[in-house]
PDB file of C-alpha atoms in Angstrom:
ATOM      1  CA  UNK A   1      -0.017-109.743 116.386  1.00 90.00           C
ATOM      2  CA  UNK A   2      -2.603-107.169 115.383  1.00 96.00           C
ATOM      3  CA  UNK A   3      -4.702-106.731 112.277  1.00 97.00           C
ATOM      4  CA  UNK A   4      -7.409-104.402 111.058  1.00 98.00           C
ATOM      5  CA  UNK A   5     -10.873-105.213 112.397  1.00 97.00           C
ATOM      6  CA  UNK A   6     -13.295-105.817 109.549  1.00 97.00           C
ATOM      7  CA  UNK A   7     -16.999-105.012 109.659  1.00 96.00           C
ATOM      8  CA  UNK A   8     -19.840-107.189 108.331  1.00 92.00           C
ATOM      9  CA  UNK A   9     -19.073-105.991 104.770  1.00 92.00           C
ATOM     10  CA  UNK A  10     -15.374-106.943 105.126  1.00 91.00           C
ATOM     11  CA  UNK A  11     -14.372-103.267 105.176  1.00 96.00           C
ATOM     12  CA  UNK A  12     -11.880-101.872 107.687  1.00 97.00           C
ATOM     13  CA  UNK A  13     -13.860-100.691 110.693  1.00 98.00           C
ATOM     14  CA  UNK A  14     -13.344 -97.032 111.592  1.00 97.00           C
ATOM     15  CA  UNK A  15     -14.823 -95.481 114.728  1.00 97.00           C
ATOM     16  CA  UNK A  16     -14.526 -91.728 115.354  1.00 98.00           C
ATOM     17  CA  UNK A  17     -11.810 -91.544 112.703  1.00 97.00           C
ATOM     18  CA  UNK A  18      -9.730 -94.322 114.284  1.00 98.00           C
ATOM     19  CA  UNK A  19      -9.026 -97.634 112.561  1.00 98.00           C
ATOM     20  CA  UNK A  20     -10.058-100.450 114.876  1.00 98.00           C
ATOM     21  CA  UNK A  21      -7.623-103.299 115.523  1.00 98.00           C
ATOM     22  CA  UNK A  22      -8.106-106.952 116.396  1.00 98.00           C
ATOM     23  CA  UNK A  23      -5.746-109.516 117.905  1.00 96.00           C
ATOM     24  CA  UNK A  24      -5.612-112.971 119.461  1.00 93.00           C
ATOM     25  CA  UNK A  25      -8.444-115.441 118.940  1.00 91.00           C
ATOM     26  CA  UNK A  26     -10.586-112.787 117.290  1.00 94.00           C
ATOM     27  CA  UNK A  27      -7.942-112.187 114.643  1.00 95.00           C
ATOM     28  CA  UNK A  28      -7.625-115.936 114.059  1.00 95.00           C
ATOM     29  CA  UNK A  29     -11.394-116.281 113.591  1.00 94.00           C
ATOM     30  CA  UNK A  30     -11.538-113.279 111.274  1.00 96.00           C
ATOM     31  CA  UNK A  31      -8.634-114.582 109.184  1.00 96.00           C
ATOM     32  CA  UNK A  32     -10.256-118.010 108.829  1.00 97.00           C
ATOM     33  CA  UNK A  33     -13.449-116.342 107.607  1.00 95.00           C
ATOM     34  CA  UNK A  34     -11.506-114.287 105.059  1.00 95.00           C
ATOM     35  CA  UNK A  35      -9.568-117.283 103.724  1.00 97.00           C
ATOM     36  CA  UNK A  36     -12.665-119.502 103.495  1.00 97.00           C
ATOM     37  CA  UNK A  37     -14.516-116.656 101.778  1.00 95.00           C
ATOM     38  CA  UNK A  38     -11.837-116.153  99.116  1.00 95.00           C
ATOM     39  CA  UNK A  39     -11.900-118.102  95.874  1.00 95.00           C
ATOM     40  CA  UNK A  40      -8.368-119.405  95.275  1.00 96.00           C
ATOM     41  CA  UNK A  41      -6.663-117.256  92.626  1.00 95.00           C
ATOM     42  CA  UNK A  42      -9.124-114.394  93.132  1.00 94.00           C
ATOM     43  CA  UNK A  43      -6.820-112.075  95.076  1.00 90.00           C
ATOM     44  CA  UNK A  44      -4.078-110.793  92.786  1.00 93.00           C
ATOM     45  CA  UNK A  45      -1.632-110.105  95.631  1.00 93.00           C
ATOM     46  CA  UNK A  46      -1.683-113.746  96.781  1.00 94.00           C
ATOM     47  CA  UNK A  47      -3.169-116.154  94.250  1.00 94.00           C
ATOM     48  CA  UNK A  48      -2.497-119.109  96.582  1.00 95.00           C
ATOM     49  CA  UNK A  49      -4.841-117.803  99.295  1.00 96.00           C
ATOM     50  CA  UNK A  50      -8.329-119.217  99.569  1.00 97.00           C
ATOM     51  CA  UNK A  51     -10.159-122.361  98.586  1.00 96.00           C
ATOM     52  CA  UNK A  52     -11.486-123.626  95.257  1.00 94.00           C
ATOM     53  CA  UNK A  53     -15.146-122.643  95.142  1.00 91.00           C
ATOM     54  CA  UNK A  54     -15.699-124.942  92.155  1.00 88.00           C
ATOM     55  CA  UNK A  55     -15.025-127.839  94.544  1.00 87.00           C
ATOM     56  CA  UNK A  56     -17.637-126.473  96.893  1.00 85.00           C
ATOM     57  CA  UNK A  57     -20.421-126.067  94.331  1.00 78.00           C
ATOM     58  CA  UNK A  58     -19.105-127.822  91.238  1.00 73.00           C
ATOM     59  CA  UNK A  59     -20.970-130.587  89.469  1.00 58.00           C
ATOM     60  CA  UNK A  60     -18.497-133.222  90.559  1.00 54.00           C
ATOM     61  CA  UNK A  61     -18.951-132.675  94.294  1.00 59.00           C
ATOM     62  CA  UNK A  62     -22.541-133.950  94.072  1.00 63.00           C
ATOM     63  CA  UNK A  63     -22.889-133.413  97.779  1.00 60.00           C
ATOM     64  CA  UNK A  64     -19.628-135.254  98.438  1.00 73.00           C
ATOM     65  CA  UNK A  65     -18.769-133.889 101.854  1.00 86.00           C
ATOM     66  CA  UNK A  66     -15.250-135.401 101.684  1.00 89.00           C
ATOM     67  CA  UNK A  67     -14.286-133.030  98.849  1.00 89.00           C
ATOM     68  CA  UNK A  68     -15.877-130.101 100.664  1.00 91.00           C
ATOM     69  CA  UNK A  69     -14.210-130.994 103.966  1.00 94.00           C
ATOM     70  CA  UNK A  70     -10.851-131.264 102.203  1.00 95.00           C
ATOM     71  CA  UNK A  71     -11.227-127.726 100.841  1.00 94.00           C
ATOM     72  CA  UNK A  72     -12.106-126.398 104.307  1.00 96.00           C
ATOM     73  CA  UNK A  73      -9.061-128.180 105.780  1.00 97.00           C
ATOM     74  CA  UNK A  74      -6.886-126.619 103.055  1.00 97.00           C
ATOM     75  CA  UNK A  75      -8.172-123.171 103.970  1.00 97.00           C
ATOM     76  CA  UNK A  76      -7.657-123.749 107.691  1.00 98.00           C
ATOM     77  CA  UNK A  77      -4.067-124.856 107.101  1.00 98.00           C
ATOM     78  CA  UNK A  78      -3.363-121.517 105.402  1.00 97.00           C
ATOM     79  CA  UNK A  79      -4.168-119.799 108.694  1.00 97.00           C
ATOM     80  CA  UNK A  80      -2.647-122.334 111.116  1.00 96.00           C
ATOM     81  CA  UNK A  81      -1.377-125.764 110.136  1.00 97.00           C
ATOM     82  CA  UNK A  82      -2.341-127.165 113.551  1.00 97.00           C
ATOM     83  CA  UNK A  83      -6.107-126.712 113.000  1.00 98.00           C
ATOM     84  CA  UNK A  84      -8.117-129.918 113.017  1.00 97.00           C
ATOM     85  CA  UNK A  85     -11.844-130.300 112.432  1.00 98.00           C
ATOM     86  CA  UNK A  86     -13.836-131.718 115.339  1.00 97.00           C
ATOM     87  CA  UNK A  87     -17.354-131.461 113.890  1.00 97.00           C
ATOM     88  CA  UNK A  88     -18.464-131.022 110.268  1.00 96.00           C
ATOM     89  CA  UNK A  89     -21.844-130.646 108.556  1.00 94.00           C
ATOM     90  CA  UNK A  90     -23.032-129.598 105.108  1.00 91.00           C
ATOM     91  CA  UNK A  91     -26.444-128.669 103.739  1.00 89.00           C
ATOM     92  CA  UNK A  92     -26.509-128.618  99.945  1.00 82.00           C
ATOM     93  CA  UNK A  93     -29.420-126.790  98.257  1.00 84.00           C
ATOM     94  CA  UNK A  94     -28.866-127.831  94.646  1.00 79.00           C
ATOM     95  CA  UNK A  95     -31.887-125.995  93.237  1.00 86.00           C
ATOM     96  CA  UNK A  96     -30.596-122.640  94.533  1.00 86.00           C
ATOM     97  CA  UNK A  97     -26.917-123.581  94.178  1.00 81.00           C
ATOM     98  CA  UNK A  98     -26.170-122.831  97.808  1.00 87.00           C
ATOM     99  CA  UNK A  99     -24.045-124.757 100.207  1.00 88.00           C
ATOM    100  CA  UNK A 100     -24.028-124.164 103.947  1.00 92.00           C
ATOM    101  CA  UNK A 101     -20.942-125.530 105.693  1.00 94.00           C
ATOM    102  CA  UNK A 102     -20.853-125.557 109.487  1.00 96.00           C
ATOM    103  CA  UNK A 103     -17.960-126.924 111.477  1.00 97.00           C
ATOM    104  CA  UNK A 104     -15.914-126.710 114.626  1.00 97.00           C
ATOM    105  CA  UNK A 105     -12.144-126.701 114.554  1.00 98.00           C
ATOM    106  CA  UNK A 106      -9.410-126.308 117.121  1.00 97.00           C
ATOM    107  CA  UNK A 107      -5.719-125.491 116.908  1.00 95.00           C
ATOM    108  CA  UNK A 108      -2.821-126.404 119.188  1.00 95.00           C
ATOM    109  CA  UNK A 109      -3.216-123.103 121.062  1.00 91.00           C
ATOM    110  CA  UNK A 110      -6.723-124.137 122.114  1.00 92.00           C
ATOM    111  CA  UNK A 111      -8.492-121.639 119.856  1.00 92.00           C
ATOM    112  CA  UNK A 112     -11.867-123.040 118.869  1.00 95.00           C
ATOM    113  CA  UNK A 113     -13.722-121.680 115.872  1.00 96.00           C
ATOM    114  CA  UNK A 114     -17.280-122.516 114.825  1.00 96.00           C
ATOM    115  CA  UNK A 115     -17.984-120.736 111.550  1.00 93.00           C
ATOM    116  CA  UNK A 116     -20.935-121.223 109.276  1.00 92.00           C
ATOM    117  CA  UNK A 117     -20.091-120.404 105.669  1.00 94.00           C
ATOM    118  CA  UNK A 118     -22.554-120.070 102.798  1.00 92.00           C
ATOM    119  CA  UNK A 119     -21.286-120.650  99.262  1.00 91.00           C
ATOM    120  CA  UNK A 120     -23.378-119.548  96.293  1.00 86.00           C
TER     121      UNK A 120
END
């Protein structure tokens, strides 16, 4: 399967007038980043896509990494239900309302992803 390659601003990447494509593990990694970067309900064409940012930064998480991990797992399952987390770490900066989530995950195809997401 192919998809449009996105640049650092999440815009479709065009080189010399040609839309760039992505496939395989790169497409899987890009899709995970898009899902984990989408607030559930935010995208009008698919309100079920994404994760609940209020669970990432909300008052009731209070640094509870179980709630945060659960949201990440929910997002991963939207891309591939066989993903499982192998390593997970959070850094919660309450004064600046920022959360850095780093993890490793693998799916049944052997694709390993190691994203670092920042939620503000």
